[in-house]
Amino acid sequence: MTKFWRTCRLLVNPGRCVILRAVYGALRGLTVNEVVGVTGLRQPAASIYLRELAHCGLVTPIREGRSVRYVSTANSAVYGAQQIRVALLAERIQAVAQERAGVWFRFQFGEVPFLLGDEKRIAILKHLLSGGGSTLEEILLAMGCPRKTLLFHLGILMEHGLLQKRNRYRKDRYIVMPPTRKLQRMLVSLALGTYEDW
């Protein structure tokens, strides 16, 4: 079974996101050659990306003679695949509605897959959510990793807005901040194993 942080790591690549968007936008799914025509990616890259997305359960391959058609029916046995599919389809519907209204809509995951593409960062977020915030020393004790490594991950999470440092009782405490977009909130909730509506 693929760990969710590995799925997030796949979604960091813009090429895979373009393919995912194309497959989810096609009614009958797409073959590798159709993906190449729609996205402009090279055939070897498109083929590899589709295989990786299928392995993580975000698309399903269906053999049609000598070719394989990739459809947007996510594998329900893969953790988070169905939720990502539903969120992507909802965001696609919103994009179409806004295009018809003449509003430009930017379809994106944002920085969230990058942030969740590392086990250590997910562990830090889980720890902070369980305690309602912690000092650096408390996080160091809980994580059991070198101070430099922890500061690196905390810095990345703070830089991208998922963490905030607040001074309370003369000590800096790190707290988790909710992402702003619905799709991003869903990814964070899946990674942390919480289905809260922030």
Coordinates of N, CA and C in Angstrom, one line a residue, residues 33-184:
N33 N -1.1 8.3 -25.9 CA -1.0 9.2 -27.1 C -2.0 10.3 -27.0
E34 N -3.2 10.1 -26.5 CA -4.1 11.2 -26.3 C -3.6 12.2 -25.3
V35 N -3.0 11.7 -24.2 CA -2.4 12.6 -23.2 C -1.4 13.4 -23.8
V36 N -0.5 12.8 -24.6 CA 0.6 13.6 -25.3 C -0.1 14.7 -26.1
G37 N -1.1 14.4 -26.9 CA -1.8 15.4 -27.7 C -2.4 16.5 -26.9
V38 N -3.0 16.2 -25.8 CA -3.7 17.2 -25.0 C -2.7 18.1 -24.2
T39 N -1.7 17.4 -23.6 CA -0.8 18.1 -22.7 C 0.5 18.7 -23.3
G40 N 0.9 18.1 -24.4 CA 2.1 18.6 -25.1 C 3.4 17.9 -24.4
L41 N 3.2 17.0 -23.5 CA 4.3 16.3 -22.9 C 4.9 15.3 -23.9
R42 N 6.1 14.9 -23.7 CA 6.7 13.9 -24.5 C 6.1 12.5 -24.1
Q43 N 6.1 11.6 -25.1 CA 5.5 10.3 -24.9 C 6.1 9.5 -23.7
P44 N 7.4 9.4 -23.7 CA 8.0 8.6 -22.6 C 7.7 9.2 -21.2
A45 N 7.7 10.5 -21.1 CA 7.4 11.1 -19.8 C 5.9 10.9 -19.4
A46 N 5.0 11.1 -20.4 CA 3.6 10.9 -20.2 C 3.3 9.4 -19.7
S47 N 4.0 8.5 -20.4 CA 3.8 7.1 -20.1 C 4.2 6.8 -18.6
I48 N 5.4 7.3 -18.3 CA 5.9 7.1 -16.9 C 5.0 7.7 -15.9
Y49 N 4.6 9.0 -16.1 CA 3.7 9.7 -15.2 C 2.4 8.9 -15.0
L50 N 1.8 8.5 -16.1 CA 0.5 7.7 -16.0 C 0.7 6.4 -15.2
R51 N 1.8 5.7 -15.4 CA 2.0 4.5 -14.6 C 2.2 4.8 -13.1
E52 N 2.9 5.9 -12.8 CA 3.0 6.3 -11.4 C 1.7 6.7 -10.8
L53 N 0.9 7.5 -11.5 CA -0.4 7.9 -11.0 C -1.3 6.7 -10.8
A54 N -1.2 5.7 -11.7 CA -2.0 4.5 -11.6 C -1.5 3.7 -10.4
H55 N -0.2 3.6 -10.1 CA 0.3 2.9 -9.0 C -0.2 3.5 -7.7
C56 N -0.3 4.8 -7.6 CA -0.9 5.4 -6.4 C -2.4 5.4 -6.3
G57 N -3.0 4.9 -7.3 CA -4.5 4.8 -7.3 C -5.2 6.0 -7.7
L58 N -4.6 7.0 -8.3 CA -5.3 8.2 -8.7 C -5.9 8.1 -10.1
V59 N -5.5 7.2 -10.9 CA -6.1 6.8 -12.2 C -6.1 5.3 -12.3
T60 N -7.0 4.8 -13.1 CA -7.2 3.4 -13.3 C -6.9 3.0 -14.7
P61 N -5.9 2.1 -15.0 CA -5.6 1.7 -16.4 C -6.6 0.6 -16.8
I62 N -7.1 0.7 -18.0 CA -8.0 -0.3 -18.6 C -7.5 -0.7 -20.0
R63 N -7.2 -2.0 -20.2 CA -6.6 -2.4 -21.4 C -7.7 -2.5 -22.5
E64 N -7.3 -1.9 -23.7 CA -8.2 -1.9 -24.8 C -7.4 -2.4 -26.0
G65 N -7.4 -3.6 -26.2 CA -6.6 -4.2 -27.3 C -5.1 -4.0 -27.0
R66 N -4.4 -3.3 -27.9 CA -2.9 -3.1 -27.6 C -2.6 -1.8 -26.9
S67 N -3.6 -1.0 -26.6 CA -3.4 0.2 -25.8 C -4.0 0.1 -24.5
V68 N -3.7 1.1 -23.6 CA -4.2 1.2 -22.3 C -4.9 2.6 -22.2
R69 N -6.1 2.6 -21.7 CA -6.8 3.8 -21.5 C -6.8 4.1 -20.0
Y70 N -6.5 5.3 -19.6 CA -6.4 5.7 -18.2 C -7.7 6.5 -17.9
V71 N -8.5 6.0 -16.9 CA -9.7 6.7 -16.5 C -9.6 7.2 -15.1
S72 N -10.6 8.1 -14.8 CA -10.5 8.8 -13.5 C -11.2 8.1 -12.4
T73 N -11.4 6.8 -12.5 CA -12.0 6.1 -11.4 C -10.9 5.7 -10.4
A74 N -10.8 6.4 -9.4 CA -9.7 6.2 -8.4 C -9.9 4.9 -7.7
N75 N -8.8 4.3 -7.3 CA -8.8 3.0 -6.6 C -9.3 3.2 -5.1
S76 N -10.4 2.7 -4.7 CA -10.9 2.9 -3.4 C -10.1 2.2 -2.3
A77 N -9.3 1.2 -2.7 CA -8.4 0.5 -1.8 C -7.2 1.4 -1.4
V78 N -6.9 2.4 -2.2 CA -5.7 3.3 -1.9 C -6.2 4.5 -1.0
Y79 N -5.5 4.6 0.1 CA -5.9 5.7 1.0 C -5.8 7.1 0.4
G80 N -6.9 7.8 0.4 CA -7.0 9.1 0.0 C -7.3 9.3 -1.5
A81 N -7.2 8.3 -2.3 CA -7.3 8.4 -3.8 C -8.7 8.9 -4.1
Q82 N -9.8 8.3 -3.5 CA -11.1 8.7 -3.8 C -11.4 10.1 -3.4
Q83 N -10.9 10.5 -2.3 CA -11.1 11.9 -1.8 C -10.4 12.9 -2.7
I84 N -9.2 12.6 -3.2 CA -8.5 13.5 -4.1 C -9.3 13.6 -5.4
R85 N -9.8 12.5 -5.9 CA -10.6 12.5 -7.1 C -11.8 13.3 -7.0
V86 N -12.6 13.2 -5.9 CA -13.8 14.0 -5.7 C -13.5 15.5 -5.6
A87 N -12.4 15.8 -4.9 CA -12.0 17.2 -4.7 C -11.6 17.8 -6.1
L88 N -10.8 17.0 -6.9 CA -10.4 17.5 -8.2 C -11.5 17.7 -9.1
L89 N -12.5 16.8 -9.1 CA -13.7 16.9 -10.0 C -14.5 18.1 -9.6
A90 N -14.6 18.4 -8.3 CA -15.4 19.5 -7.8 C -14.7 20.8 -8.2
E91 N -13.4 20.8 -8.1 CA -12.6 22.0 -8.5 C -12.7 22.2 -10.0
R92 N -12.7 21.1 -10.8 CA -12.9 21.3 -12.2 C -14.2 21.8 -12.6
I93 N -15.3 21.4 -11.9 CA -16.6 21.9 -12.1 C -16.6 23.4 -11.8
Q94 N -16.0 23.8 -10.7 CA -15.9 25.2 -10.4 C -15.2 26.0 -11.4
A95 N -14.1 25.4 -12.0 CA -13.3 26.1 -13.0 C -14.1 26.3 -14.3
V96 N -14.9 25.3 -14.7 CA -15.8 25.4 -15.9 C -16.8 26.5 -15.7
A97 N -17.4 26.5 -14.5 CA -18.5 27.6 -14.2 C -17.9 29.0 -14.2
Q98 N -16.7 29.1 -13.7 CA -16.0 30.4 -13.7 C -15.6 30.9 -15.1
E99 N -15.1 29.9 -15.9 CA -14.7 30.2 -17.3 C -15.9 30.7 -18.1
R100 N -17.1 30.1 -17.8 CA -18.3 30.5 -18.5 C -18.7 31.9 -18.1
A101 N -18.4 32.2 -16.8 CA -18.8 33.6 -16.3 C -17.7 34.6 -16.7
G102 N -16.6 34.2 -17.3 CA -15.6 35.1 -17.8 C -14.5 35.4 -16.7
V103 N -14.5 34.5 -15.7 CA -13.5 34.7 -14.6 C -12.4 33.7 -14.8
W104 N -11.2 34.1 -14.7 CA -10.0 33.2 -14.8 C -9.9 32.4 -13.5
F105 N -9.8 31.1 -13.6 CA -9.7 30.2 -12.5 C -8.4 29.5 -12.6
R106 N -7.6 29.5 -11.5 CA -6.3 28.8 -11.5 C -6.4 27.5 -10.8
F107 N -6.4 26.4 -11.5 CA -6.5 25.1 -10.9 C -5.1 24.7 -10.4
Q108 N -5.0 24.5 -9.1 CA -3.7 24.1 -8.6 C -3.8 23.4 -7.2
F109 N -2.8 22.7 -6.9 CA -2.7 22.1 -5.6 C -2.0 23.1 -4.6
G110 N -1.2 24.0 -5.2 CA -0.4 24.9 -4.4 C 0.8 24.2 -3.9
E111 N 1.3 24.6 -2.8 CA 2.5 24.1 -2.2 C 2.3 22.9 -1.3
V112 N 1.0 22.6 -1.1 CA 0.7 21.6 -0.1 C 1.3 20.2 -0.4
P113 N 1.3 19.7 -1.6 CA 1.9 18.4 -1.8 C 3.4 18.4 -1.5
F114 N 4.1 19.5 -1.8 CA 5.5 19.6 -1.5 C 5.7 19.5 0.0
L115 N 4.8 20.2 0.8 CA 4.9 20.2 2.2 C 4.6 18.9 2.8
L116 N 3.7 18.1 2.2 CA 3.3 16.8 2.8 C 4.1 15.7 2.2
G117 N 5.0 16.0 1.3 CA 5.8 14.9 0.6 C 6.9 14.4 1.4
D118 N 6.9 14.6 2.7 CA 8.0 14.2 3.6 C 7.4 13.7 4.9
E119 N 7.8 12.5 5.3 CA 7.2 11.8 6.5 C 7.5 12.7 7.8
K120 N 8.6 13.3 7.8 CA 9.0 14.1 9.0 C 8.1 15.3 9.2
R121 N 7.7 16.0 8.1 CA 6.8 17.1 8.2 C 5.4 16.7 8.6
I122 N 5.0 15.6 8.1 CA 3.7 15.1 8.5 C 3.7 14.7 10.0
A123 N 4.8 14.1 10.5 CA 4.9 13.8 11.9 C 4.9 15.0 12.8
I124 N 5.5 16.1 12.3 CA 5.6 17.3 13.1 C 4.2 17.9 13.2
L125 N 3.5 18.0 12.0 CA 2.1 18.5 12.0 C 1.2 17.7 12.9
K126 N 1.3 16.4 12.9 CA 0.4 15.5 13.8 C 0.7 15.8 15.2
H127 N 2.0 15.9 15.6 CA 2.4 16.2 17.0 C 1.8 17.5 17.4
L128 N 1.9 18.6 16.6 CA 1.4 19.9 16.9 C -0.1 19.9 17.1
L129 N -0.8 19.2 16.2 CA -2.2 19.2 16.3 C -2.7 18.4 17.5
S130 N -2.0 17.4 17.9 CA -2.4 16.6 19.1 C -2.2 17.4 20.4
G131 N -1.3 18.3 20.4 CA -1.0 19.0 21.7 C -1.5 20.5 21.6
G132 N -2.0 20.9 20.5 CA -2.4 22.3 20.4 C -1.3 23.3 20.3
G133 N -0.1 22.8 19.9 CA 1.1 23.7 19.8 C 2.1 23.3 20.8
S134 N 3.4 23.5 20.4 CA 4.5 23.0 21.3 C 5.7 24.0 21.1
T135 N 6.5 23.9 22.1 CA 7.8 24.7 22.0 C 8.8 23.8 21.2
L136 N 9.9 24.4 20.8 CA 10.9 23.7 20.1 C 11.4 22.5 20.8
E137 N 11.7 22.7 22.1 CA 12.2 21.6 23.0 C 11.2 20.4 23.0
E138 N 9.9 20.8 23.1 CA 8.9 19.7 23.2 C 8.9 18.9 21.9
I139 N 9.0 19.6 20.8 CA 9.0 19.0 19.5 C 10.2 18.1 19.3
L140 N 11.4 18.6 19.8 CA 12.6 17.9 19.7 C 12.5 16.5 20.4
L141 N 11.9 16.6 21.6 CA 11.7 15.4 22.4 C 10.8 14.4 21.7
A142 N 9.7 14.9 21.2 CA 8.7 14.0 20.5 C 9.2 13.4 19.2
M143 N 10.0 14.2 18.4 CA 10.4 13.7 17.1 C 11.7 12.9 17.2
G144 N 12.6 13.2 18.1 CA 13.8 12.4 18.2 C 14.7 12.6 17.0
C145 N 14.8 13.8 16.5 CA 15.6 14.0 15.3 C 16.6 15.2 15.7
P146 N 17.7 15.3 14.9 CA 18.6 16.4 15.2 C 17.9 17.8 15.2
R147 N 18.4 18.7 16.0 CA 17.9 20.1 16.0 C 17.9 20.7 14.7
K148 N 19.0 20.6 13.9 CA 19.2 21.2 12.6 C 18.1 20.7 11.6
T149 N 17.8 19.4 11.7 CA 16.8 18.8 10.8 C 15.4 19.3 11.1
L150 N 15.1 19.4 12.4 CA 13.8 19.9 12.9 C 13.7 21.3 12.5
L151 N 14.7 22.2 12.7 CA 14.6 23.6 12.3 C 14.4 23.8 10.8
F152 N 15.0 22.9 10.0 CA 14.8 22.9 8.6 C 13.4 22.7 8.2
H153 N 12.8 21.6 8.8 CA 11.4 21.3 8.5 C 10.4 22.3 9.0
L154 N 10.7 22.8 10.2 CA 9.8 23.9 10.8 C 9.9 25.1 9.9
G155 N 11.1 25.5 9.4 CA 11.2 26.6 8.6 C 10.4 26.5 7.3
I156 N 10.4 25.3 6.7 CA 9.7 25.1 5.4 C 8.2 25.2 5.7
L157 N 7.7 24.6 6.8 CA 6.3 24.7 7.1 C 5.8 26.1 7.4
M158 N 6.7 26.9 8.1 CA 6.4 28.3 8.4 C 6.4 29.2 7.2
E159 N 7.4 28.9 6.3 CA 7.5 29.7 5.1 C 6.3 29.6 4.2
H160 N 5.7 28.4 4.2 CA 4.5 28.2 3.3 C 3.2 28.3 4.1
G161 N 3.3 28.8 5.3 CA 2.0 29.2 6.0 C 1.3 28.1 6.7
L162 N 1.8 26.9 6.8 CA 1.1 25.9 7.6 C 1.4 25.9 9.1
L163 N 2.5 26.6 9.5 CA 2.9 26.8 10.9 C 3.1 28.3 11.2
Q164 N 2.8 28.6 12.4 CA 3.1 30.0 12.9 C 3.7 29.9 14.2
K165 N 4.7 30.8 14.5 CA 5.3 30.8 15.8 C 4.7 32.0 16.6
R166 N 4.2 31.6 17.8 CA 3.6 32.7 18.6 C 4.3 32.6 20.0
N167 N 4.5 33.8 20.5 CA 5.1 34.0 21.8 C 4.1 33.9 22.9
R168 N 4.2 32.9 23.7 CA 3.2 32.7 24.8 C 3.9 32.3 26.1
Y169 N 3.7 33.1 27.1 CA 4.3 32.9 28.4 C 5.9 32.9 28.2
R170 N 6.3 33.9 27.5 CA 7.8 34.1 27.2 C 8.5 32.9 26.5
K171 N 7.7 32.1 25.9 CA 8.2 31.0 25.1 C 7.6 31.0 23.7
D172 N 8.4 30.7 22.7 CA 7.9 30.6 21.3 C 7.2 29.2 21.2
R173 N 5.9 29.2 20.8 CA 5.1 28.0 20.5 C 4.8 27.9 19.1
Y174 N 4.9 26.8 18.5 CA 4.6 26.5 17.1 C 3.1 26.0 17.1
I175 N 2.3 26.6 16.2 CA 0.9 26.1 16.0 C 0.6 25.9 14.6
V176 N -0.3 25.0 14.3 CA -0.7 24.7 12.9 C -1.7 25.7 12.4
M177 N -1.5 26.2 11.2 CA -2.5 27.2 10.6 C -3.2 26.4 9.4
P178 N -4.5 26.6 9.3 CA -5.2 25.9 8.3 C -4.9 26.4 6.9
P179 N -4.8 25.6 5.9 CA -4.6 26.1 4.5 C -5.9 26.8 4.0
T180 N -5.7 27.7 3.0 CA -6.7 28.6 2.6 C -7.7 28.0 1.6
R181 N -7.2 27.1 0.7 CA -8.1 26.5 -0.4 C -8.6 25.2 0.1
K182 N -9.8 24.9 -0.4 CA -10.5 23.6 0.0 C -9.7 22.4 -0.4
L183 N -9.2 22.3 -1.6 CA -8.4 21.2 -2.1 C -7.2 21.0 -1.2
Q184 N -6.5 22.1 -0.8 CA -5.3 22.0 0.0 C -5.7 21.6 1.4

